[in-house]
XYZ file of C-alpha atoms in Angstrom:
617
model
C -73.274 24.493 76.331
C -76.460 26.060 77.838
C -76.971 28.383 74.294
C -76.593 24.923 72.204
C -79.026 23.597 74.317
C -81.499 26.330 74.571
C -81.550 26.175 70.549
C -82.580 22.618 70.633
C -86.031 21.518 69.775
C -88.892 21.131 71.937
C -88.432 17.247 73.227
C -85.126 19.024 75.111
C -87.518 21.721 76.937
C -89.470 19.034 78.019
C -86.524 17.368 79.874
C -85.472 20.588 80.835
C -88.909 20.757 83.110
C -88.620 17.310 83.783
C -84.906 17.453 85.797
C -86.429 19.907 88.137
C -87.025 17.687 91.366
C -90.701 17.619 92.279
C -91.810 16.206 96.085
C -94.912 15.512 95.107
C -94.597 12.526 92.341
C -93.587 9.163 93.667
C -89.984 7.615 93.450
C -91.690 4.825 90.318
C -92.279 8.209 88.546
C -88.831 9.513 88.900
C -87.250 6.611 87.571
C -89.650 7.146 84.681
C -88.025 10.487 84.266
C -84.618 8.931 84.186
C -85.330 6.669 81.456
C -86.739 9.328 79.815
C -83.828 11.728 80.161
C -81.460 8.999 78.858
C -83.418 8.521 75.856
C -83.934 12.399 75.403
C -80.137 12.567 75.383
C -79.255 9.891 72.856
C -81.401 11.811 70.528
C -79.846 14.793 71.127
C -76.430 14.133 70.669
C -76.223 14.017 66.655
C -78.012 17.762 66.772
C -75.849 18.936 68.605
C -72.752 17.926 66.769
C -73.516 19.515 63.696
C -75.079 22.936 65.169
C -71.236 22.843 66.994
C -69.812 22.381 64.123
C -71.726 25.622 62.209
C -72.036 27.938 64.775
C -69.310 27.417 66.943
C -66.038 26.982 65.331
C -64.125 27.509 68.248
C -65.642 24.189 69.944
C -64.804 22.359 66.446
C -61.401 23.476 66.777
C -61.378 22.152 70.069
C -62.615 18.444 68.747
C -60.183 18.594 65.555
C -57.576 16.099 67.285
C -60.207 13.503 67.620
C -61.484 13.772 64.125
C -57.680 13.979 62.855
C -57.922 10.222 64.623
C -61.225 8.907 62.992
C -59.828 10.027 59.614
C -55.815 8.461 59.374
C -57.026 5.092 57.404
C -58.450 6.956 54.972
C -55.468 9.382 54.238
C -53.230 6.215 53.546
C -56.485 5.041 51.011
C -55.291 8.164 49.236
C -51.973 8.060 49.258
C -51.924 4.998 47.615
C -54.401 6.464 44.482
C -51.884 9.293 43.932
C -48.677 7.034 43.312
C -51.434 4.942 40.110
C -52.985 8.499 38.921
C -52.697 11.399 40.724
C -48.771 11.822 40.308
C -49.105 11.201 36.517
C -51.474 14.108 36.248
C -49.529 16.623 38.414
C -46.099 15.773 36.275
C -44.847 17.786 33.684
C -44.587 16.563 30.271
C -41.168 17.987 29.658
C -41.161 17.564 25.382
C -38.315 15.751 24.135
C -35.310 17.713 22.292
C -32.368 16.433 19.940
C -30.332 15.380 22.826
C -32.874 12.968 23.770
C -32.852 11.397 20.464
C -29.086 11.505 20.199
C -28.328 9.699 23.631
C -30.858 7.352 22.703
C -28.647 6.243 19.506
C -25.538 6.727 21.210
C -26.942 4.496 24.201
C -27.768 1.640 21.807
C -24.688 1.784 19.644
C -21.973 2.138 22.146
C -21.118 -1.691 22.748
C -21.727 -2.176 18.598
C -19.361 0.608 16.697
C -16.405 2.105 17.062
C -15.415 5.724 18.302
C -15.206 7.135 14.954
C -18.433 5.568 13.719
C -20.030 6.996 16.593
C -18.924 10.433 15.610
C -20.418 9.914 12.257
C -23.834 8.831 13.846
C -23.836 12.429 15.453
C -27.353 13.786 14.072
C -27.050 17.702 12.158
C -28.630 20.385 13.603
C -31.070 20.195 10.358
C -31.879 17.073 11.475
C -34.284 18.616 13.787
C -37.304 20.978 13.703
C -39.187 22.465 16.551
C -42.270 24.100 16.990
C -44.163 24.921 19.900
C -47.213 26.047 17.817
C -50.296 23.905 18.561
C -51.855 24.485 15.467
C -48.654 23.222 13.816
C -50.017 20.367 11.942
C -48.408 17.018 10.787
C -49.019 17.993 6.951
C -47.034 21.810 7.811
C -44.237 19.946 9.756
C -43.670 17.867 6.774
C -44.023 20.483 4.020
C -41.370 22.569 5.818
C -39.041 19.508 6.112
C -40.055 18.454 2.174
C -40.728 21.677 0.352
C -40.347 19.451 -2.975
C -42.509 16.242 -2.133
C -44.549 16.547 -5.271
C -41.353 16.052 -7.222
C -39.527 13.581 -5.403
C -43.005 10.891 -4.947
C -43.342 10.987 -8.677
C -39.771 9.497 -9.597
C -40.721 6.758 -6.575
C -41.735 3.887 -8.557
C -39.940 1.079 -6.684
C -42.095 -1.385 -5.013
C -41.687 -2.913 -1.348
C -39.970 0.579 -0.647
C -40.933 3.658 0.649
C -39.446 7.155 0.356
C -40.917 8.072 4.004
C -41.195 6.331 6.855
C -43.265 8.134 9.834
C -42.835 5.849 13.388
C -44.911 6.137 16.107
C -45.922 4.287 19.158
C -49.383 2.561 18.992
C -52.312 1.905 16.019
C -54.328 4.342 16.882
C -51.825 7.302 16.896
C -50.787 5.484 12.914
C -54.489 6.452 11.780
C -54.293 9.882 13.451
C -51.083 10.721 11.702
C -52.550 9.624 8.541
C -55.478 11.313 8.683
C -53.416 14.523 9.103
C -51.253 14.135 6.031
C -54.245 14.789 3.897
C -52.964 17.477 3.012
C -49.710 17.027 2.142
C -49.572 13.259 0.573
C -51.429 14.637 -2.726
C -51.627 12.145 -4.637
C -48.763 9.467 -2.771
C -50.435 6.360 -1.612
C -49.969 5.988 2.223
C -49.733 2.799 4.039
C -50.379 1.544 6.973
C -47.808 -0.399 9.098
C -48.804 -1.834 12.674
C -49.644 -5.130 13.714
C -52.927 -4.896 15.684
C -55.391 -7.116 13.610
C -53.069 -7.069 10.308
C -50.704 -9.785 9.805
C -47.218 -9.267 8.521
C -48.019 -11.298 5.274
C -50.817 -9.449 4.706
C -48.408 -6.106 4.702
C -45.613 -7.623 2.365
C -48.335 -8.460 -0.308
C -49.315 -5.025 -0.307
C -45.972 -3.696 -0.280
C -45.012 -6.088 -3.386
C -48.372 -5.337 -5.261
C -48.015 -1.696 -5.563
C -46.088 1.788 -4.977
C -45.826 3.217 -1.536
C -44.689 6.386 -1.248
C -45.602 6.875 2.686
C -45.445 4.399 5.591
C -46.809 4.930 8.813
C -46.116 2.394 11.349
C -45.201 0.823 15.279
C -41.309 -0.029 15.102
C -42.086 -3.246 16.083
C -44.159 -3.710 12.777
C -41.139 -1.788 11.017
C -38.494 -4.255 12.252
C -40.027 -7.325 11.601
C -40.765 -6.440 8.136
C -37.195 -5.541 7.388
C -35.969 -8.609 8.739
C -37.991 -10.757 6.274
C -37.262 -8.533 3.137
C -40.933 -7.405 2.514
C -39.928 -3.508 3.150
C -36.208 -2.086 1.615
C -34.844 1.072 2.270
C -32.951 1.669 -0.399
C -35.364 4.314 -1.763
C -35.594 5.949 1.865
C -35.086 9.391 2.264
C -36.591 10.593 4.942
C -37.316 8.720 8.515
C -40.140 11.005 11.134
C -40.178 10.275 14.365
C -43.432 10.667 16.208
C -40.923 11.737 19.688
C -43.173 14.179 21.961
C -46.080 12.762 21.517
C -47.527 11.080 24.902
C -50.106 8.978 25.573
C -52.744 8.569 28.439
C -49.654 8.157 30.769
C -47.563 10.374 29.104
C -45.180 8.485 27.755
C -43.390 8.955 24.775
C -42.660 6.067 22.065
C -39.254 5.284 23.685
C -40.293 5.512 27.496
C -43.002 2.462 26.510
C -41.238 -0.791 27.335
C -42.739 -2.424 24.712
C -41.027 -0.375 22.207
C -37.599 0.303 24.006
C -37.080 -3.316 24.193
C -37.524 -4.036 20.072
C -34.157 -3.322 18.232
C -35.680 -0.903 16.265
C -32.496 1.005 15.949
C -31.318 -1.713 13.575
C -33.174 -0.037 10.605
C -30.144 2.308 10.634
C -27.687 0.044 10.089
C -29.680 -1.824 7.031
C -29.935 0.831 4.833
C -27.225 2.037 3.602
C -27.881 5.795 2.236
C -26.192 9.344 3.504
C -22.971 9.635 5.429
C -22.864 5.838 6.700
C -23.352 4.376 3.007
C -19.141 4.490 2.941
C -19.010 3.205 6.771
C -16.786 -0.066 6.865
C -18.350 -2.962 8.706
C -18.297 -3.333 12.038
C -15.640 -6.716 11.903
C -12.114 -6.714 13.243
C -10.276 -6.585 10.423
C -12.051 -3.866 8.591
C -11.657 -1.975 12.317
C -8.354 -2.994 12.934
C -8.919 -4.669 16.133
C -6.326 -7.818 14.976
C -4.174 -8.821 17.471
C -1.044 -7.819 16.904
C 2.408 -8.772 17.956
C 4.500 -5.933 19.653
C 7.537 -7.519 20.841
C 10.287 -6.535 23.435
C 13.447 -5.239 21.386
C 16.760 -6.011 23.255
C 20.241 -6.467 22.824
C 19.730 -10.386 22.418
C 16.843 -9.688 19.621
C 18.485 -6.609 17.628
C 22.586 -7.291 17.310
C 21.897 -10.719 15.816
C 19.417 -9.271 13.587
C 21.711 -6.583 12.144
C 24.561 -9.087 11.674
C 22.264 -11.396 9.790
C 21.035 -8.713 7.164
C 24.192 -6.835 6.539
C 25.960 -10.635 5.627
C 22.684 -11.611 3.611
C 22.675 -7.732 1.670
C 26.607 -8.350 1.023
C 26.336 -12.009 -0.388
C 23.454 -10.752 -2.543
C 25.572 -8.077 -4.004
C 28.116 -9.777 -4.369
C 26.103 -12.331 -6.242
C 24.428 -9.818 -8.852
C 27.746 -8.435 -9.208
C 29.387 -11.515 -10.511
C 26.535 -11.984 -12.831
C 26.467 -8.582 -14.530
C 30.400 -8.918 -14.812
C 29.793 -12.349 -16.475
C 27.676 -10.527 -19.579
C 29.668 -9.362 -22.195
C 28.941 -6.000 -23.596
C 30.288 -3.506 -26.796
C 28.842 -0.031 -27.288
C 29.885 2.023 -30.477
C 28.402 5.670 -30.587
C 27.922 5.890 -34.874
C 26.417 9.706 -34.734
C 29.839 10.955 -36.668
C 32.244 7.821 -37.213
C 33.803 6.521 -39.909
C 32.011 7.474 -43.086
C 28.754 8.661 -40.925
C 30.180 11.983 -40.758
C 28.957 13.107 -44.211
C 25.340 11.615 -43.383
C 25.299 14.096 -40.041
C 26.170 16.561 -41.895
C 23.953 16.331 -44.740
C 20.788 15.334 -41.820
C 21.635 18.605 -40.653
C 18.441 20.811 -42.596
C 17.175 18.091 -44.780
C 13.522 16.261 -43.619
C 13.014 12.922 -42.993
C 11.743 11.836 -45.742
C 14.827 12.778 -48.094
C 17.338 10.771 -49.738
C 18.542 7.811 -48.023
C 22.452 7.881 -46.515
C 24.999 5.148 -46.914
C 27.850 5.022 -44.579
C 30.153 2.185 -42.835
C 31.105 1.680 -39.280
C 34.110 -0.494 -39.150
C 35.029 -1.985 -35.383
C 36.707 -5.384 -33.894
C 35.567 -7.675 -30.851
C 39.057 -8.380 -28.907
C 37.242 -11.366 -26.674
C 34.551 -13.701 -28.854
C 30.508 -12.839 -27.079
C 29.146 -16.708 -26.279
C 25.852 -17.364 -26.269
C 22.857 -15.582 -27.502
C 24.187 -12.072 -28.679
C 21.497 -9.337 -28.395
C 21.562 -6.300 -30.859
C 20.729 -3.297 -29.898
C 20.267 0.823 -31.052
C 20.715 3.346 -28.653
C 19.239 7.210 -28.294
C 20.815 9.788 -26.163
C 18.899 12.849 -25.014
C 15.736 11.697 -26.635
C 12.579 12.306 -24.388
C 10.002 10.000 -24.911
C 8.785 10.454 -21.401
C 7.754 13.840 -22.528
C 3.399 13.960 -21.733
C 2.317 15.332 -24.819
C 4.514 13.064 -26.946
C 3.148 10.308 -25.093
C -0.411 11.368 -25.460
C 0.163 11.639 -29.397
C -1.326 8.307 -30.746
C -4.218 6.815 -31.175
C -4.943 3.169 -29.337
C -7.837 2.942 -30.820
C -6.286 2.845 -34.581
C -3.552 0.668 -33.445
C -5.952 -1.958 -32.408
C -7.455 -2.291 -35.816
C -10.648 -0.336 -35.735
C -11.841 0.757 -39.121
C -13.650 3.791 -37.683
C -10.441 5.113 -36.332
C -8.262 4.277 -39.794
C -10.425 7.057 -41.491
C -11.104 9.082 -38.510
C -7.840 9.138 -36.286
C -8.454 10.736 -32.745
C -7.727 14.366 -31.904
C -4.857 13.765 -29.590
C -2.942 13.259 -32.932
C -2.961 16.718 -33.801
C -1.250 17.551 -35.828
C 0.136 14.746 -37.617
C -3.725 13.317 -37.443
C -3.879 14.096 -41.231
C -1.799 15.534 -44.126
C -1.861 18.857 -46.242
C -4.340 17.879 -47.906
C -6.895 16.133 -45.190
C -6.190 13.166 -45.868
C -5.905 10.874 -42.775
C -2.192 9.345 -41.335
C -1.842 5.511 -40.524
C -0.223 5.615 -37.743
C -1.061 8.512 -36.687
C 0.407 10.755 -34.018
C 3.704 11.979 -32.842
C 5.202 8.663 -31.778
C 4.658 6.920 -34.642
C 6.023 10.298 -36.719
C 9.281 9.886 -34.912
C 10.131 6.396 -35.007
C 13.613 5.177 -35.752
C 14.257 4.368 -38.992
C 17.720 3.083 -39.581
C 18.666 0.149 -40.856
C 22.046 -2.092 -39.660
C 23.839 -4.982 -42.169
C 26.183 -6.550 -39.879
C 29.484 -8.066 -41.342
C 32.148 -10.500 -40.222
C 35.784 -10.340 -41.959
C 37.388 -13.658 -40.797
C 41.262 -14.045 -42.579
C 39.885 -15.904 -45.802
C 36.364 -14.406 -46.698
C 33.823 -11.948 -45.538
C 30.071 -13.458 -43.944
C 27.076 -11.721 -43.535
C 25.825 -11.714 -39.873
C 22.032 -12.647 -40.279
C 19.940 -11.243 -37.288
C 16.573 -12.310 -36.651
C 14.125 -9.670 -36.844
C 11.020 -11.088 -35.604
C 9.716 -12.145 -32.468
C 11.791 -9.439 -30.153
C 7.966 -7.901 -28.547
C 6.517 -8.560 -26.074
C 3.771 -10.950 -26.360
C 0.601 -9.245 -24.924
C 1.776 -6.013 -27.412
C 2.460 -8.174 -30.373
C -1.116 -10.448 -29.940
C -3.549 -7.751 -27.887
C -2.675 -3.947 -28.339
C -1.041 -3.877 -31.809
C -3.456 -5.417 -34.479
C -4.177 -4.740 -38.756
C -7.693 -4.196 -39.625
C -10.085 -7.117 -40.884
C -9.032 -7.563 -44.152
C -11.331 -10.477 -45.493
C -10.716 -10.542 -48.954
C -8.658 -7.557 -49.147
C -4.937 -7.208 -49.468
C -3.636 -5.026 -46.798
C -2.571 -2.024 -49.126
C -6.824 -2.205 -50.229
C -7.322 -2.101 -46.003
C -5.124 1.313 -46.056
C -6.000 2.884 -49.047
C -7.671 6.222 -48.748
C -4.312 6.758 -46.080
C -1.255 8.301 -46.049
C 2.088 7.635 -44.759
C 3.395 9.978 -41.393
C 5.306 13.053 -42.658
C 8.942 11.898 -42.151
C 8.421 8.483 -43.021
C 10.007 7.303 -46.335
C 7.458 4.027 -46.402
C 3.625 3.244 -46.272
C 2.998 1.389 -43.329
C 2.179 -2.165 -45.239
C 5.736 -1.740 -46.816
C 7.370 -1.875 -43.789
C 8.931 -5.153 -43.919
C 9.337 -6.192 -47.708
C 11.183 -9.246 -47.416
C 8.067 -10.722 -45.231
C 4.731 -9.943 -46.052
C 3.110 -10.777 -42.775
C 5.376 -8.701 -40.788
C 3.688 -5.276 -41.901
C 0.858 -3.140 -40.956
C 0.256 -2.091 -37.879
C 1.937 -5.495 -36.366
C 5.257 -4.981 -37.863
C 8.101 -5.652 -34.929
C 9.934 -2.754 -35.217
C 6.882 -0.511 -34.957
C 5.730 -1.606 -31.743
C 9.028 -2.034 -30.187
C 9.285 2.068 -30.889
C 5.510 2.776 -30.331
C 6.314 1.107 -26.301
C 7.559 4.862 -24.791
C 11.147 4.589 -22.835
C 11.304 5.809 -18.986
C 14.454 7.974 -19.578
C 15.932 10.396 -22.435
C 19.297 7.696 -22.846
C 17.402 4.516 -24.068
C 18.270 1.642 -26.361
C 15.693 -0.489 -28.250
C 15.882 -3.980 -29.404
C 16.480 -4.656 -32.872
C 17.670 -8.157 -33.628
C 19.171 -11.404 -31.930
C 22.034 -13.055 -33.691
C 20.962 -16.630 -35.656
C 23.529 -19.024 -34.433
C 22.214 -21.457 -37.014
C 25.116 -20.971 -39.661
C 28.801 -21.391 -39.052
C 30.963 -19.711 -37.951
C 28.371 -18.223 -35.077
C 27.372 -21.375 -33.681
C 28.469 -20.692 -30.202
C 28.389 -16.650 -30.767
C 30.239 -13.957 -31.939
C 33.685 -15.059 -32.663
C 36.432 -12.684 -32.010
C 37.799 -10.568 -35.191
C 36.652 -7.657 -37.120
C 33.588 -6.478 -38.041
C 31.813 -3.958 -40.070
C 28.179 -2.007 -40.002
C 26.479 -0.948 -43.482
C 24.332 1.730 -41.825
C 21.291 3.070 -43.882
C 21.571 6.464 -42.097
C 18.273 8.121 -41.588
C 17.504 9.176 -38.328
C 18.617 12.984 -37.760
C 19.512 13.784 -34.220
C 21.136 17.632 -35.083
C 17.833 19.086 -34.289
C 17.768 17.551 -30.255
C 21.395 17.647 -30.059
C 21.059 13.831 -29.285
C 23.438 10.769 -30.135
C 22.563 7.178 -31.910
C 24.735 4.419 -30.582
C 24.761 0.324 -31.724
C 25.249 -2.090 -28.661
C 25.971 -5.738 -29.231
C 25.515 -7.841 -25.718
C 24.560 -10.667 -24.075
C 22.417 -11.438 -21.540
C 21.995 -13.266 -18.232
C 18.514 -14.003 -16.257
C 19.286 -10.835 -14.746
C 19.447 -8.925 -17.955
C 22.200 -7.208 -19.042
C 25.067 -4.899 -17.551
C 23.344 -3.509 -14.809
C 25.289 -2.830 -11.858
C 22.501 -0.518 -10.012
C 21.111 -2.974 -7.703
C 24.581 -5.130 -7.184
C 26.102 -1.430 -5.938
C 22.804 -0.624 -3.988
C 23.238 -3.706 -2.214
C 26.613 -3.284 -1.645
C 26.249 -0.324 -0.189
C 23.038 -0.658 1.883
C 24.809 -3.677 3.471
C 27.644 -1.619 4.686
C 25.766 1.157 6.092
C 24.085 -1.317 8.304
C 27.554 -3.181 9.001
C 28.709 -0.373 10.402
C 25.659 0.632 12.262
C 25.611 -2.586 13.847
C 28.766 -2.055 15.185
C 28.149 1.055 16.516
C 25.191 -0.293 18.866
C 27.871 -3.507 19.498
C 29.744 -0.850 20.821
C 27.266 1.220 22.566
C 26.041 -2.332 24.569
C 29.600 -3.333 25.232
C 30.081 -0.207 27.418
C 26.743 0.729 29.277
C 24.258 -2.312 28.776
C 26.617 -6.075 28.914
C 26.240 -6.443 32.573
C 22.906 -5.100 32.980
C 24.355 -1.655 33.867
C 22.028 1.750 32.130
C 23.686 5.006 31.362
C 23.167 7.263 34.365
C 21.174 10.660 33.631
């Protein structure tokens, strides 16, 4: 203390001298002194502080615990500035990576999809690109992601669309991006999209006036504009998210309130382009999330149940049965009998096209057929099921199209024109083939012979007869002037408008016979409708009567070269058809099998399960 003092100024000497006790001064003057001592002191004191606190550090050490006291309210002062500012600038700005963006989707459409849509929401790999590079510019980022832009903003000419979409979180970063595409818009018009001082009407007028290749907006600004139709996506291709960027409080566009809280996520489920176009909705049908009834199978439930079908499958049969056996039926194979034998054997290397055969069938009907009597001819081991016989015609010439009369189609070939180019009506291997032998049916009662007259018309189906099988407009043309220029198919022995001489309008391409062939069989044993019996003369009022009978056969058809077989079947018919005892025997038979298995489980419950008792293990 004395060295502090002896470096003070001159007014402390002064004391100094002063404090020494005189005896010759008065006791007035030495209270004079006093006062002037205290005074001396109180300017002293300040001095001395700081000269302690320069040259003597270990005195300032010594006074540290009071100053630690003077200064606490002003520590808590800045405590409370770092948590507004201080914190923020000491943080790291950690940038944002692909899993960021992912959980953020995932987040948001967890409650609205289903597992596997959220699977298909999983972002690529190459949905991302990162670069650390701060001279990596907007314009480079987006020529690397859209190498071809120059191409793809020229074929954009839809308006209230864009083909990019670049989000971001405030106005002013919008006009920063944009003025950092300079160089890679070109010539694509670029619009702005936010909502400070621009109103949303204002936006949709200049989406609907023009072209815009390039939006750059807020999603709030985004959302709103999709909701009221003035901005599509259909023409979207490419959606840039402005994610590391951070403002003055480093926050990026999601971690802004503001944003987070707008359903901007919703522009992915409006457009409907990429791997989601083929996404079902989100309803519970199309999710299968119905309720559904799962209910508890026992004894009670499953017996009863087993009972019921096997009785219902048995009376059904049954049923069926009695109706097929109720149809009366006579099949007569003519290949080789009676006086067809010489015909086979003269078919045998002749075409076609040769001389026609005469021969006689002669048979008798023991029980009379009542009712409607069907006639029928039948082909054994005769594929028409085969692909490329099928394939051999030409629908288009059937129909009655001029163009394809001269021109028939290629899947003709060959017998799409003659030897000599000209072209066939019908054409095509079907129509080639098709059966061409003729039946006179004959009844020998005990006093005179009648001829059986069958109707010939009206035995196709409607929708062939009316919509797939028509002649070419004729308008004043006869229908042999409609086909002239034509020929005949190879092995046929008529033209195709002298099909049916005895009826004029039954020829052409709508003649009955020719589109009850041209209609392909299922299976190589087939037989084909070829008249119903006229009941309108006596004595086949009510039917066939019983007797004799006899077939004039004008044998044509060769069936040497398939080894196949022609048979004649006279029946009648039922509303189930004709004798058919498939599905009578399939019923028959399914409801035994489960007769029997129902038994079986009778059996099993008798034993282990009637008073509540389970097989031990």
């Amino acid at each position: 203390m004395q060295s502090l003092l002896a470096e003070s100024d001159s007014g402390a000497e002064e004391n100094e001298e002063v404090e020494k006790p005189t005896d010759s001064k008065p006791v007035k003057n030495e209270k004079k002194l006093e006062k002037r001592k205290r005074a001396t002191e109180k300017e002293a004191k300040p001095i001395k502080k700081k000269k302690i606190a320069e040259k003597a550090p270990a005195v300032s050490e010594q006074k540290e615990p009071d100053s630690d006291k003077s200064n606490k309210p002003k520590r808590k002062r800045k405590k409370k500035k770092k948590t507004i500012t201080d914190v923020l600038a000491s943080a790291e700005a950690k940038p944002g990576c692909a899993a960021d963006l992912q959980s953020e989707v995932t987040k948001y459409f967890t409650d609205k999809c289903s597992v596997i849509e959220l699977e298909e929401l999983q972002l690529k790999d190459s949905c991302f690109l990162t670069c650390n590079d701060l001279t990596h510019s907007l314009s480079s980022y987006l020529k690397q992601v859209c190498p071809k832009w120059a191409k793809i903003h020229k074929q954009h000419t839809e308006k209230s669309s864009a083909v990019m979409l670049i989000v971001c979180s405030s106005a002013l970063r919008t006009i920063e991006l944009i003025k950092q595409l300079t160089s890679f818009k070109g010539e694509a018009k670029v619009l702005k999209l936010f909502a400070k001082h621009i109103k949303i009407d204002e936006q949709v007028k200049l989406l609907q006036k023009g072209v815009t290749h390039i939006g750059v907006g807020t999603p709030g600004r985004l959302s709103a504009l999709i909701e009221k139709d003035g901005l599509n996506l259909r023409s979207l291709r490419y959606v840039v998210l402005d994610w590391n960027w951070r403002d003055q409080k480093l926050r990026r566009m999601v971690d802004i309130p503001e944003i987070n809280s707008i359903e901007c996520w919703e522009m992915g489920k409006v457009t409907k382009s990429g791997p989601l176009a083929r996404r079902p909705d989100n309803s519970a049908f199309k999710q299968q999330r119905l309720p559904a009834w799962s209910p508890m199978l026992t004894a009670n439930t499953v017996l009863p149940f087993f009972y019921i079908t096997a009785l219902v499958c048995m009376l059904l049969g049954v049923w069926l049965l009695l109706t097929v056996q109720s149809t009366q039926e006579m099949k007569m194979d003519y290949t080789e009998a009676g006086t067809c034998d010489k015909c086979f054997e003269k078919r045998k290397n002749v075409s076609y096209s040769s001389e026609p055969c005469e021969c006689t069938v002669v048979f008798s009907l023991e029980k009379p057929f009542k009712g409607d009597v069907f006639f029928y001819y039948g082909l054994r081991n005769f594929h028409q099921n085969l692909r490329r016989y099928m394939d051999s015609r030409d629908d288009g010439q059937m129909v009655g199209r001029k163009a394809n009369l001269k021109t028939p189609s290629s899947y003709c070939k060959p017998f799409n024109r003659d030897s000599k180019g000209l072209p066939i009506a019908p054409c095509g291997a079907v129509a080639n083939s098709m059966f061409n032998d003729s039946f006179a049916l004959m009844y020998h009662s005990s006093d005179m012979t009648h001829n059986v007259h069958l109707i010939r018309q009206g035995i196709t189906w409607y929708t062939d007869k009316n919509v797939k099988y028509r002649n070419p407009k004729m308008g004043n043309l006869t229908l042999p002037d409609v086909f002239n220029g034509t020929v005949k198919p190879l092995y046929w022995q008529k033209n195709v408008y002298e099909l049916d001489p005895s009826d004029l309008t039954n020829n052409g391409f709508i003649n009955d016979d020719l589109i009850v062939w041209m209609r392909e069989a299922a299976f190589p044993n087939f037989k084909k409708l070829y008249g119903v019996l006229s009941r309108e003369n006596a004595p086949f009022g009510e039917g066939l009567p019983a007797g004799n009978y006899s077939i004039n056969i004008n044998y044509n058809f060769p069936v040497k070269y398939f080894r196949g077989r022609k048979q004649v079947v006279l029946t009648t018919l039922t509303w189930f058809g004709g004798q058919n005892q498939f599905l009578p025997i399939a019923y028959l038979v399914t409801s035994s099998l489960i007769m029997v298995l129902a038994i079986v489980q009778t059996a099993v419950w008798w034993k282990f399960g009637k008073d509540g008792k389970n097989m031990e293990e």
